[in-house]
């Protein structure tokens, strides 16, 4: 399996973020070829030391990194990538991590 973890910091307008993310972005992203599962965090996100500035975490699952790359190179993947820049345009407000994983 391969994963993509997307971490969003607290947006200036949480209501507008949620409306776009859940109403527009997720439906676009779910059309990406090869996407196996899409998960989002629910409720406050904390760290061991207490509250954090993280608002939401999205995790996308693909068979492997090659499938992920092909998915994001597709028209659907490009549309989802372009859409992300509409609701989270400032690169300092979002982090993305791509990785292969294995069960242990």
Short mmCIF file of N, CA and C in Angstrom, two decimals:
data_model
loop_
_atom_site.label_atom_id
_atom_site.label_comp_id
_atom_site.label_asym_id
_atom_site.label_seq_id
_atom_site.Cartn_x
_atom_site.Cartn_y
_atom_site.Cartn_z
N UNK A 1 0.83 -1.18 0.00
CA UNK A 1 0.00 0.00 0.00
C UNK A 1 0.88 1.24 0.00
N UNK A 2 0.33 2.32 -0.49
CA UNK A 2 0.98 3.62 -0.43
C UNK A 2 -0.02 4.61 0.12
N UNK A 3 0.49 5.60 0.81
CA UNK A 3 -0.38 6.59 1.42
C UNK A 3 0.07 8.00 1.12
N UNK A 4 -0.89 8.87 1.22
CA UNK A 4 -0.63 10.31 1.12
C UNK A 4 -1.35 10.94 2.30
N UNK A 5 -0.58 11.56 3.17
CA UNK A 5 -1.16 12.25 4.32
C UNK A 5 -1.07 13.74 4.04
N UNK A 6 -2.21 14.41 4.13
CA UNK A 6 -2.28 15.85 3.89
C UNK A 6 -2.73 16.50 5.19
N UNK A 7 -1.89 17.40 5.70
CA UNK A 7 -2.16 18.05 6.98
C UNK A 7 -2.47 19.52 6.72
N UNK A 8 -3.66 19.94 7.13
CA UNK A 8 -4.10 21.33 6.94
C UNK A 8 -4.06 22.06 8.27
N UNK A 9 -3.43 23.22 8.27
CA UNK A 9 -3.42 24.06 9.46
C UNK A 9 -4.76 24.79 9.58
N UNK A 10 -5.01 25.37 10.72
CA UNK A 10 -6.25 26.09 10.98
C UNK A 10 -6.48 27.15 9.89
N UNK A 11 -7.57 27.06 9.15
CA UNK A 11 -7.84 28.06 8.11
C UNK A 11 -8.42 29.34 8.72
N UNK A 12 -8.30 30.44 7.99
CA UNK A 12 -8.85 31.71 8.45
C UNK A 12 -10.37 31.61 8.58
N UNK A 13 -11.01 30.88 7.67
CA UNK A 13 -12.47 30.72 7.68
C UNK A 13 -12.78 29.22 7.64
N UNK A 14 -12.93 28.62 8.80
CA UNK A 14 -13.15 27.17 8.88
C UNK A 14 -14.43 26.74 8.19
N UNK A 15 -15.47 27.55 8.28
CA UNK A 15 -16.74 27.19 7.64
C UNK A 15 -16.61 27.14 6.12
N UNK A 16 -15.93 28.13 5.54
CA UNK A 16 -15.72 28.14 4.09
C UNK A 16 -14.81 26.98 3.67
N UNK A 17 -13.78 26.70 4.48
CA UNK A 17 -12.89 25.57 4.20
C UNK A 17 -13.70 24.28 4.15
N UNK A 18 -14.48 24.02 5.20
CA UNK A 18 -15.26 22.78 5.27
C UNK A 18 -16.23 22.67 4.10
N UNK A 19 -16.89 23.77 3.77
CA UNK A 19 -17.86 23.73 2.67
C UNK A 19 -17.18 23.31 1.37
N UNK A 20 -16.03 23.90 1.08
CA UNK A 20 -15.32 23.56 -0.16
C UNK A 20 -14.69 22.17 -0.08
N UNK A 21 -14.03 21.88 1.03
CA UNK A 21 -13.32 20.60 1.16
C UNK A 21 -14.28 19.42 1.05
N UNK A 22 -15.36 19.45 1.81
CA UNK A 22 -16.29 18.32 1.82
C UNK A 22 -17.28 18.34 0.65
N UNK A 23 -17.62 19.54 0.17
CA UNK A 23 -18.61 19.64 -0.90
C UNK A 23 -18.04 19.57 -2.30
N UNK A 24 -16.78 19.99 -2.46
CA UNK A 24 -16.17 20.04 -3.79
C UNK A 24 -14.93 19.16 -3.90
N UNK A 25 -13.99 19.35 -2.97
CA UNK A 25 -12.69 18.67 -3.13
C UNK A 25 -12.78 17.16 -2.98
N UNK A 26 -13.41 16.69 -1.93
CA UNK A 26 -13.48 15.23 -1.74
C UNK A 26 -14.18 14.55 -2.92
N UNK A 27 -15.33 15.06 -3.40
CA UNK A 27 -15.93 14.41 -4.57
C UNK A 27 -15.00 14.39 -5.79
N UNK A 28 -14.21 15.46 -5.99
CA UNK A 28 -13.23 15.44 -7.09
C UNK A 28 -12.16 14.39 -6.85
N UNK A 29 -11.59 14.39 -5.65
CA UNK A 29 -10.50 13.47 -5.33
C UNK A 29 -10.93 12.01 -5.40
N UNK A 30 -12.16 11.73 -5.05
CA UNK A 30 -12.63 10.34 -5.07
C UNK A 30 -12.72 9.77 -6.49
N UNK A 31 -12.58 10.64 -7.49
CA UNK A 31 -12.59 10.20 -8.89
C UNK A 31 -11.19 9.87 -9.40
N UNK A 32 -10.16 10.10 -8.58
CA UNK A 32 -8.79 9.83 -9.01
C UNK A 32 -8.62 8.33 -9.26
N UNK A 33 -8.18 7.94 -10.45
CA UNK A 33 -7.99 6.52 -10.73
C UNK A 33 -6.98 5.90 -9.76
N UNK A 34 -7.32 4.73 -9.25
CA UNK A 34 -6.43 4.01 -8.35
C UNK A 34 -6.62 4.32 -6.88
N UNK A 35 -7.40 5.35 -6.55
CA UNK A 35 -7.64 5.67 -5.14
C UNK A 35 -8.44 4.54 -4.50
N UNK A 36 -7.91 3.97 -3.43
CA UNK A 36 -8.57 2.85 -2.75
C UNK A 36 -9.42 3.28 -1.56
N UNK A 37 -8.94 4.31 -0.86
CA UNK A 37 -9.66 4.75 0.35
C UNK A 37 -9.26 6.18 0.64
N UNK A 38 -10.22 6.96 1.17
CA UNK A 38 -9.99 8.35 1.55
C UNK A 38 -10.52 8.51 2.97
N UNK A 39 -9.66 8.88 3.88
CA UNK A 39 -10.05 9.07 5.27
C UNK A 39 -9.75 10.51 5.69
N UNK A 40 -10.56 11.04 6.60
CA UNK A 40 -10.29 12.35 7.18
C UNK A 40 -10.39 12.25 8.69
N UNK A 41 -9.64 13.12 9.36
CA UNK A 41 -9.71 13.17 10.82
C UNK A 41 -11.07 13.71 11.23
N UNK A 42 -11.41 13.42 12.46
CA UNK A 42 -12.69 13.89 13.01
C UNK A 42 -12.43 14.44 14.40
N UNK A 43 -12.87 15.65 14.65
CA UNK A 43 -12.68 16.26 15.95
C UNK A 43 -11.33 16.94 16.07
N UNK A 44 -11.07 17.49 17.25
CA UNK A 44 -9.82 18.22 17.47
C UNK A 44 -8.60 17.31 17.31
N UNK A 45 -7.52 17.91 16.82
CA UNK A 45 -6.26 17.19 16.65
C UNK A 45 -5.30 17.72 17.70
N UNK A 46 -4.77 16.82 18.49
CA UNK A 46 -3.85 17.22 19.54
C UNK A 46 -2.51 16.52 19.34
N UNK A 47 -1.53 17.00 20.03
CA UNK A 47 -0.22 16.36 20.09
C UNK A 47 0.02 16.04 21.56
N UNK A 48 1.04 15.30 21.85
CA UNK A 48 1.31 14.90 23.23
C UNK A 48 1.39 16.11 24.15
N UNK A 49 1.96 17.21 23.65
CA UNK A 49 2.13 18.41 24.47
C UNK A 49 0.84 19.23 24.62
N UNK A 50 -0.24 18.87 23.91
CA UNK A 50 -1.49 19.61 24.02
C UNK A 50 -2.06 19.95 22.66
N UNK A 51 -2.85 21.03 22.60
CA UNK A 51 -3.49 21.42 21.34
C UNK A 51 -2.46 21.76 20.26
N UNK A 52 -2.88 21.64 19.01
CA UNK A 52 -2.00 21.97 17.89
C UNK A 52 -2.71 22.95 16.98
N UNK A 53 -1.99 23.44 15.97
CA UNK A 53 -2.58 24.33 14.98
C UNK A 53 -3.09 23.56 13.77
N UNK A 54 -3.15 22.24 13.88
CA UNK A 54 -3.64 21.40 12.78
C UNK A 54 -5.16 21.35 12.85
N UNK A 55 -5.78 21.61 11.72
CA UNK A 55 -7.24 21.63 11.63
C UNK A 55 -7.81 20.30 11.17
N UNK A 56 -7.18 19.72 10.13
CA UNK A 56 -7.73 18.50 9.54
C UNK A 56 -6.60 17.70 8.90
N UNK A 57 -6.73 16.39 8.94
CA UNK A 57 -5.77 15.50 8.27
C UNK A 57 -6.55 14.59 7.33
N UNK A 58 -6.12 14.57 6.07
CA UNK A 58 -6.69 13.67 5.08
C UNK A 58 -5.67 12.61 4.73
N UNK A 59 -6.13 11.37 4.60
CA UNK A 59 -5.23 10.26 4.23
C UNK A 59 -5.83 9.54 3.04
N UNK A 60 -5.05 9.47 1.97
CA UNK A 60 -5.48 8.78 0.76
C UNK A 60 -4.65 7.52 0.60
N UNK A 61 -5.27 6.44 0.17
CA UNK A 61 -4.60 5.15 0.04
C UNK A 61 -4.65 4.67 -1.41
N UNK A 62 -3.50 4.19 -1.89
CA UNK A 62 -3.35 3.62 -3.23
C UNK A 62 -2.63 2.29 -3.10
N UNK A 63 -2.63 1.49 -4.17
CA UNK A 63 -1.93 0.20 -4.13
C UNK A 63 -0.43 0.38 -3.92
N UNK A 64 0.17 1.37 -4.59
CA UNK A 64 1.60 1.63 -4.46
C UNK A 64 1.88 3.05 -4.96
N UNK A 65 3.13 3.50 -4.82
CA UNK A 65 3.47 4.86 -5.24
C UNK A 65 3.28 5.06 -6.74
N UNK A 66 3.52 4.03 -7.53
CA UNK A 66 3.33 4.14 -8.97
C UNK A 66 1.86 4.41 -9.29
N UNK A 67 0.96 3.69 -8.64
CA UNK A 67 -0.47 3.92 -8.85
C UNK A 67 -0.86 5.33 -8.41
N UNK A 68 -0.25 5.80 -7.33
CA UNK A 68 -0.54 7.16 -6.85
C UNK A 68 -0.07 8.19 -7.89
N UNK A 69 1.15 8.02 -8.40
CA UNK A 69 1.68 8.95 -9.40
C UNK A 69 0.80 8.96 -10.65
N UNK A 70 0.40 7.78 -11.11
CA UNK A 70 -0.48 7.70 -12.28
C UNK A 70 -1.81 8.36 -12.01
N UNK A 71 -2.35 8.14 -10.82
CA UNK A 71 -3.63 8.75 -10.46
C UNK A 71 -3.57 10.26 -10.47
N UNK A 72 -2.51 10.82 -9.89
CA UNK A 72 -2.39 12.28 -9.84
C UNK A 72 -1.99 12.88 -11.18
N UNK A 73 -1.45 12.07 -12.09
CA UNK A 73 -1.12 12.54 -13.44
C UNK A 73 -2.35 12.54 -14.36
N UNK A 74 -3.41 11.87 -13.94
CA UNK A 74 -4.64 11.79 -14.74
C UNK A 74 -5.37 13.13 -14.72
N UNK A 75 -6.31 13.34 -15.63
CA UNK A 75 -7.11 14.57 -15.60
C UNK A 75 -7.83 14.76 -14.25
N UNK A 76 -8.31 13.67 -13.67
CA UNK A 76 -9.00 13.76 -12.38
C UNK A 76 -8.03 14.16 -11.27
N UNK A 77 -6.83 13.61 -11.31
CA UNK A 77 -5.82 13.95 -10.32
C UNK A 77 -5.36 15.39 -10.44
N UNK A 78 -5.19 15.85 -11.68
CA UNK A 78 -4.81 17.23 -11.91
C UNK A 78 -5.91 18.19 -11.45
N UNK A 79 -7.16 17.81 -11.68
CA UNK A 79 -8.28 18.65 -11.24
C UNK A 79 -8.32 18.75 -9.71
N UNK A 80 -8.08 17.63 -9.03
CA UNK A 80 -8.06 17.65 -7.56
C UNK A 80 -6.90 18.49 -7.05
N UNK A 81 -5.74 18.38 -7.68
CA UNK A 81 -4.58 19.19 -7.28
C UNK A 81 -4.83 20.67 -7.48
N UNK A 82 -5.42 21.03 -8.60
CA UNK A 82 -5.73 22.44 -8.87
C UNK A 82 -6.78 22.95 -7.88
N UNK A 83 -7.74 22.10 -7.56
CA UNK A 83 -8.78 22.51 -6.62
C UNK A 83 -8.21 22.78 -5.23
N UNK A 84 -7.24 21.99 -4.80
CA UNK A 84 -6.64 22.20 -3.48
C UNK A 84 -6.09 23.62 -3.36
N UNK A 85 -5.59 24.15 -4.44
CA UNK A 85 -5.03 25.50 -4.41
C UNK A 85 -6.12 26.57 -4.26
N UNK A 86 -7.38 26.20 -4.46
CA UNK A 86 -8.47 27.16 -4.28
C UNK A 86 -8.85 27.33 -2.80
N UNK A 87 -8.90 26.25 -2.05
CA UNK A 87 -9.32 26.36 -0.65
C UNK A 87 -8.14 26.40 0.32
N UNK A 88 -6.94 26.05 -0.14
CA UNK A 88 -5.73 26.13 0.69
C UNK A 88 -4.58 26.64 -0.19
N UNK A 89 -4.68 27.92 -0.61
CA UNK A 89 -3.70 28.45 -1.57
C UNK A 89 -2.31 28.70 -1.00
N UNK A 90 -2.22 28.91 0.30
CA UNK A 90 -0.95 29.24 0.92
C UNK A 90 -0.22 27.94 1.28
N UNK A 91 0.90 27.68 0.64
CA UNK A 91 1.64 26.43 0.87
C UNK A 91 2.05 26.26 2.33
N UNK A 92 2.14 27.33 3.10
CA UNK A 92 2.51 27.20 4.50
C UNK A 92 1.37 26.62 5.33
N UNK A 93 0.16 26.57 4.77
CA UNK A 93 -0.98 26.05 5.51
C UNK A 93 -1.28 24.59 5.25
N UNK A 94 -0.45 23.93 4.44
CA UNK A 94 -0.71 22.53 4.10
C UNK A 94 0.63 21.80 3.94
N UNK A 95 0.67 20.58 4.46
CA UNK A 95 1.83 19.71 4.27
C UNK A 95 1.35 18.40 3.66
N UNK A 96 2.15 17.83 2.75
CA UNK A 96 1.79 16.56 2.11
C UNK A 96 2.95 15.59 2.25
N UNK A 97 2.61 14.38 2.64
CA UNK A 97 3.61 13.32 2.79
C UNK A 97 3.15 12.12 1.98
N UNK A 98 4.02 11.62 1.10
CA UNK A 98 3.74 10.45 0.27
C UNK A 98 4.69 9.34 0.68
N UNK A 99 4.17 8.12 0.79
CA UNK A 99 5.02 7.04 1.27
C UNK A 99 4.45 5.68 0.91
N UNK A 100 5.33 4.70 0.78
CA UNK A 100 4.94 3.30 0.72
C UNK A 100 4.82 2.81 2.13
N UNK A 101 3.98 1.82 2.35
CA UNK A 101 3.84 1.27 3.70
C UNK A 101 3.79 -0.25 3.62
N UNK A 102 3.96 -0.85 4.77
CA UNK A 102 3.86 -2.31 4.87
C UNK A 102 3.32 -2.65 6.24
N UNK A 103 2.59 -3.73 6.31
CA UNK A 103 2.11 -4.20 7.61
C UNK A 103 3.24 -4.90 8.32
N UNK A 104 3.29 -4.74 9.63
CA UNK A 104 4.33 -5.42 10.42
C UNK A 104 3.67 -6.19 11.55
#
